[in-house]
Structures are given as C-alpha cells and as structure tokens.
PDB file of C-alpha atoms in Angstrom:
ATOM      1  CA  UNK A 274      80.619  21.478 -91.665  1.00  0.00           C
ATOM      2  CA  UNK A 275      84.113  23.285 -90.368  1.00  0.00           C
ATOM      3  CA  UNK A 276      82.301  26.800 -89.678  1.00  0.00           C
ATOM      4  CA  UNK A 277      79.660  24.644 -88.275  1.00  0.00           C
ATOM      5  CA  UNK A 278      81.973  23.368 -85.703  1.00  0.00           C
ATOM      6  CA  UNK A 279      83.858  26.427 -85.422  1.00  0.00           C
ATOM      7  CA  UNK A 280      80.649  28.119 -83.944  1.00  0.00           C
ATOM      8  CA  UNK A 281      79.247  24.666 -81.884  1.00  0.00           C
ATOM      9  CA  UNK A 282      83.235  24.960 -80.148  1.00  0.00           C
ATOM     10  CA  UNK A 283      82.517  29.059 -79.772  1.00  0.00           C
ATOM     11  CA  UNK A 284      79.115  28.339 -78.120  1.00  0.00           C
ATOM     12  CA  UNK A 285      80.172  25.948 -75.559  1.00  0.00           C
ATOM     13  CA  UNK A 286      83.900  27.982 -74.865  1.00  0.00           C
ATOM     14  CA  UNK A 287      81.427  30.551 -74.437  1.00  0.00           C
ATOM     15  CA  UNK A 288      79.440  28.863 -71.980  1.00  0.00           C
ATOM     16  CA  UNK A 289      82.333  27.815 -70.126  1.00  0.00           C
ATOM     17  CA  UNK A 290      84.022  31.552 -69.666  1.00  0.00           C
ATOM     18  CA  UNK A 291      80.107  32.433 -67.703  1.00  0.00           C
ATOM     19  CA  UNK A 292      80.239  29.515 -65.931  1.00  0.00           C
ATOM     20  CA  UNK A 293      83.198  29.505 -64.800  1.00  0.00           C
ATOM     21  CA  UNK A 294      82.838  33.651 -63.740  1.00  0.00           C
ATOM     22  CA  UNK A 295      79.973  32.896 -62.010  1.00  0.00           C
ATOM     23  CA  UNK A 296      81.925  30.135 -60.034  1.00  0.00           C
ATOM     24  CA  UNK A 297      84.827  32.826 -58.929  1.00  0.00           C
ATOM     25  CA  UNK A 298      82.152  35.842 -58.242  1.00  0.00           C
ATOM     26  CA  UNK A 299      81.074  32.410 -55.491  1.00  0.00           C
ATOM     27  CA  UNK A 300      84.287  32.227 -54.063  1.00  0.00           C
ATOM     28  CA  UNK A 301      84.884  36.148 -53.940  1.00  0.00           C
ATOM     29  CA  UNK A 302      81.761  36.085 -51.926  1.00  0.00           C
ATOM     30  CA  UNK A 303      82.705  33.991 -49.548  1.00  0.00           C
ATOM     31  CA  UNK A 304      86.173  35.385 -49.189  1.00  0.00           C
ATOM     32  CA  UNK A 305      84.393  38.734 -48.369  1.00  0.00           C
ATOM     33  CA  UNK A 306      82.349  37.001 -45.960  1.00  0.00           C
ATOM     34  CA  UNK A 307      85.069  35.342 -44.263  1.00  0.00           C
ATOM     35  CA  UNK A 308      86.920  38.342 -44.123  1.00  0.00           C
ATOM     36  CA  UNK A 309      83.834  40.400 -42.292  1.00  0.00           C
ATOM     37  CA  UNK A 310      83.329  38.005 -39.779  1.00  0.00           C
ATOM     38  CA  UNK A 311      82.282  40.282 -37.250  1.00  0.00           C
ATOM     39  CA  UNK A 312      78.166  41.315 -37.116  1.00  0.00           C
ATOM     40  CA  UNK A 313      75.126  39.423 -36.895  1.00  0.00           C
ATOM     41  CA  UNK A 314      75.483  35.246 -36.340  1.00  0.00           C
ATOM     42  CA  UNK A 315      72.405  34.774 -37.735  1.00  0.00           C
ATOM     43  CA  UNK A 316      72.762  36.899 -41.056  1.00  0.00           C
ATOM     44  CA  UNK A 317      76.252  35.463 -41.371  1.00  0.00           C
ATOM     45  CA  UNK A 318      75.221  31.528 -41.011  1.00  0.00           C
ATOM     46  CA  UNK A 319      72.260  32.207 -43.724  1.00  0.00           C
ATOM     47  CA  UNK A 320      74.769  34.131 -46.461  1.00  0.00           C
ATOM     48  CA  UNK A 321      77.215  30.746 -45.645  1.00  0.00           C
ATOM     49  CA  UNK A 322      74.008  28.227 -46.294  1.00  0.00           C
ATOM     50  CA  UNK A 323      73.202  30.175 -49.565  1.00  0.00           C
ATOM     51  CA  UNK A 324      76.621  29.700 -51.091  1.00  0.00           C
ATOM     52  CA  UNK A 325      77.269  26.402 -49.848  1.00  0.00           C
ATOM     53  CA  UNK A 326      74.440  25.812 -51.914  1.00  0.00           C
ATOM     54  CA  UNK A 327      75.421  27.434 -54.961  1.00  0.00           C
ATOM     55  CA  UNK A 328      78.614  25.720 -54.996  1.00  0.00           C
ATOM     56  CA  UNK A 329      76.838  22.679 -54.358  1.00  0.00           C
ATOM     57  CA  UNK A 330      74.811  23.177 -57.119  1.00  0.00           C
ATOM     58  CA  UNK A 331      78.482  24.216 -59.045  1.00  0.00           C
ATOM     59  CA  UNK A 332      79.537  20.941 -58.554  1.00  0.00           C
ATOM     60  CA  UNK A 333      76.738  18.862 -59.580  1.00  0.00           C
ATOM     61  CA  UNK A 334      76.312  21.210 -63.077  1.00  0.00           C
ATOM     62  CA  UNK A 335      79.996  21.113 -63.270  1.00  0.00           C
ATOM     63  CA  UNK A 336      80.039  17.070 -63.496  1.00  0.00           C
ATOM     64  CA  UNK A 337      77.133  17.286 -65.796  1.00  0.00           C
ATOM     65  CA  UNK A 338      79.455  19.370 -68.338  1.00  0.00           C
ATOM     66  CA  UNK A 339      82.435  17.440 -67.528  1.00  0.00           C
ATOM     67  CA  UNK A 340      81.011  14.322 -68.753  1.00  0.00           C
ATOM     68  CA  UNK A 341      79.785  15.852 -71.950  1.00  0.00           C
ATOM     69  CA  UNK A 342      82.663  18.043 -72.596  1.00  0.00           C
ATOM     70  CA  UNK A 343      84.777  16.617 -75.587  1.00  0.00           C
ATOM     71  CA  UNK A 344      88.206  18.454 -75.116  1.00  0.00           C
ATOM     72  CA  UNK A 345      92.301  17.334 -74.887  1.00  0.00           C
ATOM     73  CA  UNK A 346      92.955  15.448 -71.891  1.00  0.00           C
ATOM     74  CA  UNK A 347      95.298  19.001 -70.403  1.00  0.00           C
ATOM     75  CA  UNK A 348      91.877  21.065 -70.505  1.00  0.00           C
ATOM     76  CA  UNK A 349      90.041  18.004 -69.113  1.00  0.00           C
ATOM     77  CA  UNK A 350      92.553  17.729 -66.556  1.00  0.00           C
ATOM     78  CA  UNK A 351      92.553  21.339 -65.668  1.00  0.00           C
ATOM     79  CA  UNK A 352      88.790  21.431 -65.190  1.00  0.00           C
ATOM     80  CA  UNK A 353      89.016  18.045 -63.207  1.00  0.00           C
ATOM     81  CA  UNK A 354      91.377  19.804 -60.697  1.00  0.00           C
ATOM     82  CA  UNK A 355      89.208  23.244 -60.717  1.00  0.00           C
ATOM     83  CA  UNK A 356      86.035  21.063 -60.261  1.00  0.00           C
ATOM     84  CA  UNK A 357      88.118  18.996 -56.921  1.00  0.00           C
ATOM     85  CA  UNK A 358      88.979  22.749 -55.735  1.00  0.00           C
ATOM     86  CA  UNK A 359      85.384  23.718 -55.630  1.00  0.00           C
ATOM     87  CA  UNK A 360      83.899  20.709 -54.251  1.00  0.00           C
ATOM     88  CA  UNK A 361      86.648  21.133 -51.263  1.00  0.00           C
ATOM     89  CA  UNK A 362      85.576  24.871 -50.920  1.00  0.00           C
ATOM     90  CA  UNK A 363      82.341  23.819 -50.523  1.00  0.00           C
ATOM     91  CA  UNK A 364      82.619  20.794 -47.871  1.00  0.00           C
ATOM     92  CA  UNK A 365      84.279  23.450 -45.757  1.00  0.00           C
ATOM     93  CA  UNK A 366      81.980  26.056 -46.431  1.00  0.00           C
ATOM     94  CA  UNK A 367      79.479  23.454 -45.075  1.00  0.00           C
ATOM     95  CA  UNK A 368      81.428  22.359 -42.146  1.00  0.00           C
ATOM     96  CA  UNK A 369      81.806  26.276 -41.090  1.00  0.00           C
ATOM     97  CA  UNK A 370      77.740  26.232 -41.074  1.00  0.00           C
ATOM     98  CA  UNK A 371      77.458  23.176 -39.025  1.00  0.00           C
ATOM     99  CA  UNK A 372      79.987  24.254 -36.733  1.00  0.00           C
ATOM    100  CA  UNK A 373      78.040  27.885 -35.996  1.00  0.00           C
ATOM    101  CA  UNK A 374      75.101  25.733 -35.950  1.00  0.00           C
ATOM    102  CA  UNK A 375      75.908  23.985 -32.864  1.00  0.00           C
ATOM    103  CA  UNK A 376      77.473  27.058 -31.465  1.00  0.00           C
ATOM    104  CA  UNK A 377      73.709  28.321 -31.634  1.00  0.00           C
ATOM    105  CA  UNK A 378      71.710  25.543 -30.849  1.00  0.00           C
ATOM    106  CA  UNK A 379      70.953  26.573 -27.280  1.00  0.00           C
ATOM    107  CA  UNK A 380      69.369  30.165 -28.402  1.00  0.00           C
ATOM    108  CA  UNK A 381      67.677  28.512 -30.893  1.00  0.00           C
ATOM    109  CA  UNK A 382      63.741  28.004 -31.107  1.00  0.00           C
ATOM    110  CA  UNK A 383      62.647  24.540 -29.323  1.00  0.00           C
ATOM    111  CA  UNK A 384      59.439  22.910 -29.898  1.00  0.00           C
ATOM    112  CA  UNK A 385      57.422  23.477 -26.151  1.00  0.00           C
ATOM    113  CA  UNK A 386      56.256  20.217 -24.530  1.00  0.00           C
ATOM    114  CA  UNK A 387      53.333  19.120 -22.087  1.00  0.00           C
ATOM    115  CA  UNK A 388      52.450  16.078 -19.691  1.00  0.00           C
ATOM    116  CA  UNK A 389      49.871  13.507 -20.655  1.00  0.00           C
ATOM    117  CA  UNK A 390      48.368  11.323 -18.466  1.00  0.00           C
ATOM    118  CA  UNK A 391      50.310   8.517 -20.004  1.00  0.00           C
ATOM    119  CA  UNK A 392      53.303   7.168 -19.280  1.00  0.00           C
ATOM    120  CA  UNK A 393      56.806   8.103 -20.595  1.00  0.00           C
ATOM    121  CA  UNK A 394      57.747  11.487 -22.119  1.00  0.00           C
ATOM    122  CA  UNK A 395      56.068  14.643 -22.641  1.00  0.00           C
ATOM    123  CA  UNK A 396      54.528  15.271 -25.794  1.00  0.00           C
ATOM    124  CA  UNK A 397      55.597  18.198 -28.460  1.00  0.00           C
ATOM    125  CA  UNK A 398      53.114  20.817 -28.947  1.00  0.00           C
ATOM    126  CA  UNK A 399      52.794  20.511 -32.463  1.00  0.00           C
ATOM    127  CA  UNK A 400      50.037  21.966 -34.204  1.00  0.00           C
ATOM    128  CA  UNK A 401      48.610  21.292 -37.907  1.00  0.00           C
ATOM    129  CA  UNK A 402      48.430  24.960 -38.637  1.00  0.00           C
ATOM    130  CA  UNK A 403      52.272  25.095 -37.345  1.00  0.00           C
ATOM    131  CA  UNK A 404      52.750  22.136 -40.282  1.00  0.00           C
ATOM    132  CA  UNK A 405      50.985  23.342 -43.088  1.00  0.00           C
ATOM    133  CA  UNK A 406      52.108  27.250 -42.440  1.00  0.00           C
ATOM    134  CA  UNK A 407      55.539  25.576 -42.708  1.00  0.00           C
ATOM    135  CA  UNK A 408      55.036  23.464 -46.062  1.00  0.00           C
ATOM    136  CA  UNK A 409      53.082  26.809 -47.511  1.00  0.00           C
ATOM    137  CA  UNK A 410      56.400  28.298 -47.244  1.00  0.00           C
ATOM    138  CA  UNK A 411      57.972  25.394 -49.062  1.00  0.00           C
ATOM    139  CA  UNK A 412      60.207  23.762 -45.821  1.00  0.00           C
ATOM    140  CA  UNK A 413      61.022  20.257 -46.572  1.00  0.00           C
ATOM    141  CA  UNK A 414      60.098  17.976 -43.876  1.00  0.00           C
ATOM    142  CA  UNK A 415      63.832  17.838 -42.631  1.00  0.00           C
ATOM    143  CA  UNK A 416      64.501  21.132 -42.167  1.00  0.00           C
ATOM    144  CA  UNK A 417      60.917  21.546 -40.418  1.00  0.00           C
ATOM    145  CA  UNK A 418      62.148  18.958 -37.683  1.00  0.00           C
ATOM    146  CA  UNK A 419      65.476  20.939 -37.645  1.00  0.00           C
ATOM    147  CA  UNK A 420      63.900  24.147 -37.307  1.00  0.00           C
ATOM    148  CA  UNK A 421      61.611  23.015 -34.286  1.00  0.00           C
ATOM    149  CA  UNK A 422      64.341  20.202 -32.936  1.00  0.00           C
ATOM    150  CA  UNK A 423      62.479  17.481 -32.879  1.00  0.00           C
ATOM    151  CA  UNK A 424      63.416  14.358 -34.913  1.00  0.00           C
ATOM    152  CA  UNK A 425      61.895  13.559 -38.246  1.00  0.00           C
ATOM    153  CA  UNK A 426      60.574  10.163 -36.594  1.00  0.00           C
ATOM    154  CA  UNK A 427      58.510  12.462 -34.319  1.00  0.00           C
ATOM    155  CA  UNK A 428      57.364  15.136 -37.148  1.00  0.00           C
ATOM    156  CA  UNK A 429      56.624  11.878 -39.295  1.00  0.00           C
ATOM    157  CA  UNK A 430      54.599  10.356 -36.436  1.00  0.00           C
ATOM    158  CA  UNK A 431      52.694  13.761 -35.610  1.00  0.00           C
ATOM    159  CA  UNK A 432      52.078  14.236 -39.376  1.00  0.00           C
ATOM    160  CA  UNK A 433      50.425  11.047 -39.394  1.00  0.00           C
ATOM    161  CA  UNK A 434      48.421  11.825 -36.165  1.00  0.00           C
ATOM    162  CA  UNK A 435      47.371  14.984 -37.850  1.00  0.00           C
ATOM    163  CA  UNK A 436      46.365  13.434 -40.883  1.00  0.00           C
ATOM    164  CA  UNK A 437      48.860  15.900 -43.227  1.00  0.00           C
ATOM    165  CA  UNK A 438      48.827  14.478 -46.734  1.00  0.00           C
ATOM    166  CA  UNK A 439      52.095  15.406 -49.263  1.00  0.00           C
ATOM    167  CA  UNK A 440      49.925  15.022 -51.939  1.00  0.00           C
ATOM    168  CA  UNK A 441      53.293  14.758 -54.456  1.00  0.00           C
ATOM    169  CA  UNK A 442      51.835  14.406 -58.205  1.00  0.00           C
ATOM    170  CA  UNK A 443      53.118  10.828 -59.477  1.00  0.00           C
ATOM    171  CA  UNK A 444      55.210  11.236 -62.350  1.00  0.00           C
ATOM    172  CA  UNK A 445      58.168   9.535 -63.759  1.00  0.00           C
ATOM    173  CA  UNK A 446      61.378  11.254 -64.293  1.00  0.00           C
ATOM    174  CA  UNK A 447      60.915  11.105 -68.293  1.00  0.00           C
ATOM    175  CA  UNK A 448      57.486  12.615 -68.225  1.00  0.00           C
ATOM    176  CA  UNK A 449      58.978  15.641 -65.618  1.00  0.00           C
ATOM    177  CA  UNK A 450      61.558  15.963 -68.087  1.00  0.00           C
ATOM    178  CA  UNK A 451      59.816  16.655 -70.883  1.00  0.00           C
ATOM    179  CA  UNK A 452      57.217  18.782 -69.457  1.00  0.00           C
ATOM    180  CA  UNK A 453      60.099  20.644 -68.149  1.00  0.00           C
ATOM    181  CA  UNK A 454      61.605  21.032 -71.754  1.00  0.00           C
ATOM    182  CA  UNK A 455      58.222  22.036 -73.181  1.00  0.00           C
ATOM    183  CA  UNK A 456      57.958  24.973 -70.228  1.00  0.00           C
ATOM    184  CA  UNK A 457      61.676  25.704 -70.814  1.00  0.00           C
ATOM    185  CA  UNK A 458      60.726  26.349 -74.540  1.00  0.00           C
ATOM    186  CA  UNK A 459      58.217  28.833 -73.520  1.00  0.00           C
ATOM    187  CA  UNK A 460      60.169  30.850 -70.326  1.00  0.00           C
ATOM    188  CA  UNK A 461      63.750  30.132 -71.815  1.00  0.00           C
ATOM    189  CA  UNK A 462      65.997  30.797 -68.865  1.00  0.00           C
ATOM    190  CA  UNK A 463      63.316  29.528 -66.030  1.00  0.00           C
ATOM    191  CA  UNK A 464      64.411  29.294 -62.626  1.00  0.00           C
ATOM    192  CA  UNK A 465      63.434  26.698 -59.949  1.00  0.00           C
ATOM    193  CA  UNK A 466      60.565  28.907 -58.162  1.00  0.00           C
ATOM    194  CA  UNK A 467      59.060  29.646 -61.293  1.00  0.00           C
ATOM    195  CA  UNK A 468      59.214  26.034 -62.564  1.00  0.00           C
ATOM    196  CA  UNK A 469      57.595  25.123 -59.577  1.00  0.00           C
ATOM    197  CA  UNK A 470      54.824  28.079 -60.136  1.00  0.00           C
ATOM    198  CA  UNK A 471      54.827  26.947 -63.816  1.00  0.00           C
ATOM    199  CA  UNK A 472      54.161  22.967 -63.236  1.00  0.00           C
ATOM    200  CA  UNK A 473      51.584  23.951 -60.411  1.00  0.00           C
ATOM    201  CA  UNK A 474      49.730  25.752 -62.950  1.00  0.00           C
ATOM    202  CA  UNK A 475      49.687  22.343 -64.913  1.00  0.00           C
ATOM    203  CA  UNK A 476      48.178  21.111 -61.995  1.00  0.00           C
ATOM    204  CA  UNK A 477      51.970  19.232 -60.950  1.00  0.00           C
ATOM    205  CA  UNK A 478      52.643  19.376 -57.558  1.00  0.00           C
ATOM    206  CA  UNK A 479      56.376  18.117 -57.815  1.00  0.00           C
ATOM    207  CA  UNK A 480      59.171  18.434 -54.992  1.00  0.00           C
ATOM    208  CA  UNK A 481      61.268  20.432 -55.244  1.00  0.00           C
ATOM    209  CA  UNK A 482      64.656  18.533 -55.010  1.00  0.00           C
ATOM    210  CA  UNK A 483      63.161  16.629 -58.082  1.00  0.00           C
ATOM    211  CA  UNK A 484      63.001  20.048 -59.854  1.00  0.00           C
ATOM    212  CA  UNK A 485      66.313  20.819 -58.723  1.00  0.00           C
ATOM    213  CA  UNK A 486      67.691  17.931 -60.387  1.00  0.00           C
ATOM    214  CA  UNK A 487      65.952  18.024 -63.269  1.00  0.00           C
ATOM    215  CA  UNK A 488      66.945  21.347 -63.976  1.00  0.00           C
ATOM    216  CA  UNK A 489      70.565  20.401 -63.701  1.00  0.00           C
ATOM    217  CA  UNK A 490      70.510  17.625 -66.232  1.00  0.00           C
ATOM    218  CA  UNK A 491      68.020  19.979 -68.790  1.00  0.00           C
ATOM    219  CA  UNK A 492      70.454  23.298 -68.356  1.00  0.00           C
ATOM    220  CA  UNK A 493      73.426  22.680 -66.034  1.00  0.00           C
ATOM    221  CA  UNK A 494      75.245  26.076 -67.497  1.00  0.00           C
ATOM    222  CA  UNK A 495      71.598  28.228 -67.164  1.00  0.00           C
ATOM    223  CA  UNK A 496      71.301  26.852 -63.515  1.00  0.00           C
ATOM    224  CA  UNK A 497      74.772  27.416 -62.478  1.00  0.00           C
ATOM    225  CA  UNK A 498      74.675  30.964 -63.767  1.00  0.00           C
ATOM    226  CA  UNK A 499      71.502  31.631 -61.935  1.00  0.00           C
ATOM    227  CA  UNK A 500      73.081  31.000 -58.707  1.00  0.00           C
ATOM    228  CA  UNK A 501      75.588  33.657 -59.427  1.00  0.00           C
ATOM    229  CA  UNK A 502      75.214  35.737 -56.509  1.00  0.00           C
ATOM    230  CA  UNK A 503      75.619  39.442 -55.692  1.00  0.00           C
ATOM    231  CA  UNK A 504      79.273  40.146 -53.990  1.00  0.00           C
ATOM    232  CA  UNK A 505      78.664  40.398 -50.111  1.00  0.00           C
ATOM    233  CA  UNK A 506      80.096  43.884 -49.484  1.00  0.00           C
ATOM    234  CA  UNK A 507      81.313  45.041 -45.958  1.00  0.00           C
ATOM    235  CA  UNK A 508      78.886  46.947 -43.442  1.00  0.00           C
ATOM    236  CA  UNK A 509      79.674  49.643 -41.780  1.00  0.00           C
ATOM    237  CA  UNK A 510      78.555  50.528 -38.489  1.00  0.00           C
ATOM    238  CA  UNK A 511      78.967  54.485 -37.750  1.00  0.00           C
ATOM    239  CA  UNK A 512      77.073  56.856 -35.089  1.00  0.00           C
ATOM    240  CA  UNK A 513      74.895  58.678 -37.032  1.00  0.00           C
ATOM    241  CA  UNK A 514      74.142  58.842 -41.115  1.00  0.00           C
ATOM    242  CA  UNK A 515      76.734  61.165 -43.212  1.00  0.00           C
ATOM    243  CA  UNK A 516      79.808  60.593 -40.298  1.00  0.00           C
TER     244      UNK A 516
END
C-alpha cells in the first residue's frame, strides 16, 4: 500500500510539473507578444484571443485539480495564489482584445442593408448560404452576429425567417460523459476537434462549448497541456532575403 501511494503521489506531482510548464510557456507567449507590439493589428488581436483562451481554459482545469488535489494547506495555498495570478493575467489579456477591438470596429466588415417598402429600418442582407457557410465552419451564433455586427436578436430573428435548424443531438450530460470516456479509451489523449469528428461519427451532433466542458471535467491536465502553445517569436522585416 506505501509504494502504492508513493507512485499515485509521483503520478499526480508529475502531472502538476507539465501543467504547470505549459501554463508559463502561456505567459512567455504573451510576454513576447507584448513585447513585439509593432506589425499586423489583425494577426496580433487573433494570437491575444488564442491565449486568452488557453489561460481561460488554465483556469477552469486548474480549479478542477484544485478541488481534487489532497496536499498541506502551504502547497494549497501556493497554487491558490498561482491560480489568482493567472486568472488576473487572463482578464487583462481579455481586456487588451476588447480594447483593439473597438479600436477596429470601424474597418471592420458590416453586414450591407436595403429599403423595403415597409416602414422603419432597412433590412440586413443576410443570406442562408452566408449562415450555414458560417456554422460549416463551426462559428457559434454569437460570434456570427459579432463578425457581421448585427445583434443576436436580429441573427436569431433572420435564422428563424430562413428556417435554419441547430439540429443539437439531445443528450444529458451523464450520457456525453460517458460516451466521451468510452472514445477517450480508444484515442487516449483526444482533443476537442477530434471529439467533435469522433461523436459526429456516432451520429452526435453536440456543441461544442458542451465538449469543451466535458473535456475539462474527464482530463483537466490532458486539456490544459493541449493548449500549450508554440512561443510567438519576433518577425523581422528586412529588404531583401539573406540581408
């Protein structure tokens, strides 16, 4: 029973050592970023979006381990403070994104409009093909009405009009779960696109924030080490190649 523990203890220390890499290799990147802030808005607003959502998803599989983690309270109070540190990194990583979102808002794409004969305003020009191109691509219905700036009350609305259908499987939460552990047994160290490929191929069309959080709960360590990204490294502009 001792050597059992011993190894249980060595597993989960082990677990903790990736974790917590993958959680610094976040932070370098966004130093980096921050410290190349010259360059393309664009490219730099969609490397902030991708870490703000790995350390979003940090956070949530940090809190996950947290509350299973049996340790002293000076390690538990150590990771409490490392897991506050993160989760402030990451509201201002956010707030940086919103704030170069608003700087851009006026370039950005806007939905085109056209008079009726009816009173009141004009209406978007909002295609099915536009809607289902969109959803193809896996857009949730909120970022669809940010993308084309119209509200979700008015995407909701046209969807209706256009007679788009979600066609989410039903499922509870404990069946997702465990057909998510049975594909898990099968493709150890799944990701969320595949899981999504793999439960379509069950015939389980399933959101995607649902597989998110699934995922999470099932392997918080797996899914925080899969969002350990590449460091951003500096670009350099010069005249001509070999300068």
């Amino acid at each position: 029973m001792p050597l059992y523990r011993r190894e249980s203890q060595s597993v989960v220390n082990v677990e903790w050592v990736a974790f917590l890499q993958a959680a610094k290799s976040v932070i370098a990147g966004i130093a980096l970023l921050q410290e190349s802030s010259t360059g393309n808005t664009f490219s730099r607003l969609d490397q902030l979006e991708i870490l703000s959502n790995r350390l979003e998803s940090m956070c949530s599989s940090f809190t996950t381990l947290l509350d299973n983690l049996n340790a002293d309270e000076d390690t538990l109070g150590l990771l409490t403070d490392i897991l506050a540190s993160l989760m402030l990194i990451q509201r201002a990583v956010f707030r940086e994104v919103e704030r170069i979102q608003s700087t851009n808002d006026d370039t950005s794409y806007r939905c085109s409009t056209h008079r009726t004969n009816r009173p009141g305003r004009s209406k978007y020009d909002i295609t099915k093909n536009q809607l289902e191109f969109l959803r193809s691509k896996h857009f949730s219905w909120v970022s669809i009405a940010k993308l084309i700036h119209v509200s979700t009350r008015t995407l909701r609305r046209r969807k209706i009009e256009l007679g788009i259908d979600d066609n989410f499987s039903a499922i509870s939460e404990e069946e997702l779960t465990r057909t998510m552990e049975d594909i898990i047994k099968i493709t150890p160290n799944i990701g969320q696109s595949r899981m999504v490929g793999a439960l379509r191929a069950r015939g389980l069309n399933i959101q995607r924030h649902r597989v998110r959080e699934c995922l999470r709960r099932i392997d918080p360590v797996g899914t925080a080490l899969r969002w350990n990204p590449r460091i951003y490294r500096r670009k350099y502009q010069v005249p001509h190649p070999n300068a």
